[in-house]
Amino acid sequence: MTRKYNFCAGPAALPEAVLLKAQAEMLDWQGRGLSVMEMSHRSEAFVAIAEQAEQDLRDLLQVPDNYKVLFMQGGASSQFAMVPLNLLGKGGTGNYVKTGVWSKKAIAEAKRYNPIHLAADTEGNSFTSVPAQNEIVLSDDASYLHFTSNETIGGLQFDYLPEAGDVPLVCDMSSDILAAPLNVGDYGVIYAGAQKNIGPAGLTLVIIRDDLLDQAMEITPSMMNYRIAADNDSMYNTPPTYAWYLSGLVFDWLKNEVGGLEKMAEINTRKANKLYSAIDNSSFYGNPIAVANRSQMNVPFTLADAALDKVFLQEAEQNGLLNLAGHRSVGGMRASIYNAVPEQAVDALIAFMADFEQRHG
Ligand SMILES: *Cc1c(COP(=O)(O)O)cnc(C)c1O
């Protein structure tokens, strides 16, 4: 068996140590004689797994006590509807910052429930930078300000926390949660699909300040209601138990093997810096994003001659470097270098890029 380096944007690489642990426990979890996949979600064993996962996540992010952690389903895309459904029951308007493909999707979905106010929009510069703070203008009746901390497809990341006064910040953190420490207390709602930087697909994490749990619209389906999820410990119905368990193993790995989010951030910064340097130091590779807003997680790049894209991808794969094609909507290349992508993978990619340039540039 050879594991190759996987630069997929999502579902993405998982830490090898986590996969090995899951493999070892696959048939018989801690002497109980059954797999986690076969356990009742109400069993004492699974409830212990679920609670440990939540505690480790709380420890990693230092989640304050007045925040609930919800383990939901439906992906980040369902949150695009759940946010307005749960937060606009008392009126007001959802305010949105538009910085790329994912925030556009969030806006389109929210428009089904309210007119929304576009607080800032950087489409005019082809989403190559985030708006400056003074370019974010809230409506007087703002119920929340939604932004996307890391645009996974464009490779665009906020380098500062938008300020919205008393208006709660709602953040789609699908592709950069747990990449670095953050102050949960600055946010009203944080949400993230698991399959980028947390665990396998099927689980969606929501972290919500508890005073925001009681302003859902009447029409909100029970399965999409944050209050109902919170009151039922995220087990209103059968949760995605195995994804929850695996995410718990990832939290444990971050805490006890990596050594916490400060450490993780150091490694992530080093990985991203060397890859962007390799791009900037060549005239063959390019990246259009404003330097301060370049994503540490998703690094899109183009070749000087797009006709070579196919050859690049083929040769990369032959060299054990998988899933480097850019998103189907933008083309080019994209290396997703999430927490679980080891620094050696980035080194191998940089070496391959230099070699490819020498032979084809
Ligand atoms: C992947 C992604 C989504 C969509 O996630 P799903 O879980 O597939 O719905 C939304 N927002 C961001 C920032 C993403 O990276």
Coordinates of N, CA, C and O in Angstrom, one line a residue, residues 64-68 187-188 207-215 227 230:
P64 N -16.4 29.6 24.5 CA -17.0 30.0 25.8 C -18.3 29.2 26.2 O -18.9 28.7 25.3
D65 N -18.6 29.2 27.5 CA -19.8 28.4 27.9 C -21.1 28.9 27.4 O -22.0 28.1 27.3
N66 N -21.2 30.1 27.0 CA -22.5 30.6 26.4 C -22.6 30.3 24.9 O -23.5 30.9 24.2
Y67 N -21.8 29.4 24.4 CA -21.9 29.0 23.0 C -22.3 27.5 23.0 O -21.7 26.7 23.8
K68 N -23.2 27.1 22.1 CA -23.6 25.7 21.9 C -22.7 25.2 20.7 O -22.5 26.0 19.7
Y187 N -17.9 36.0 17.4 CA -18.9 35.6 16.4 C -20.3 35.3 17.1 O -20.4 35.0 18.2
G188 N -21.3 35.4 16.2 CA -22.6 35.0 16.6 C -22.8 33.5 16.3 O -23.2 32.7 17.1
I207 N -21.4 26.5 15.6 CA -21.1 27.0 16.9 C -21.9 28.3 17.0 O -21.7 29.2 16.2
I208 N -22.8 28.3 18.0 CA -23.7 29.5 18.1 C -23.8 30.0 19.5 O -23.9 29.3 20.5
R209 N -23.9 31.4 19.6 CA -24.1 32.0 20.8 C -25.5 31.8 21.3 O -26.4 31.9 20.5
D210 N -25.7 31.4 22.6 CA -27.0 30.9 22.9 C -28.2 31.9 22.9 O -29.3 31.5 22.8
D211 N -27.9 33.2 22.9 CA -29.0 34.1 22.8 C -29.6 34.2 21.4 O -30.6 34.8 21.2
L212 N -28.9 33.5 20.4 CA -29.4 33.5 19.0 C -30.2 32.3 18.7 O -30.7 32.1 17.6
L213 N -30.5 31.5 19.7 CA -31.2 30.2 19.5 C -32.7 30.4 19.3 O -33.4 29.5 19.0
D214 N -33.2 31.6 19.7 CA -34.7 31.7 19.8 C -35.2 32.8 18.9 O -36.1 33.5 19.3
Q215 N -34.7 32.8 17.7 CA -35.3 33.8 16.7 C -35.5 33.2 15.4 O -35.3 33.8 14.3
R227 N -32.4 25.6 17.8 CA -32.8 25.4 19.2 C -33.2 24.0 19.4 O -32.8 23.4 20.4
A230 N -30.0 22.0 19.6 CA -29.3 22.3 20.9 C -30.0 21.5 22.0 O -29.3 20.9 22.9

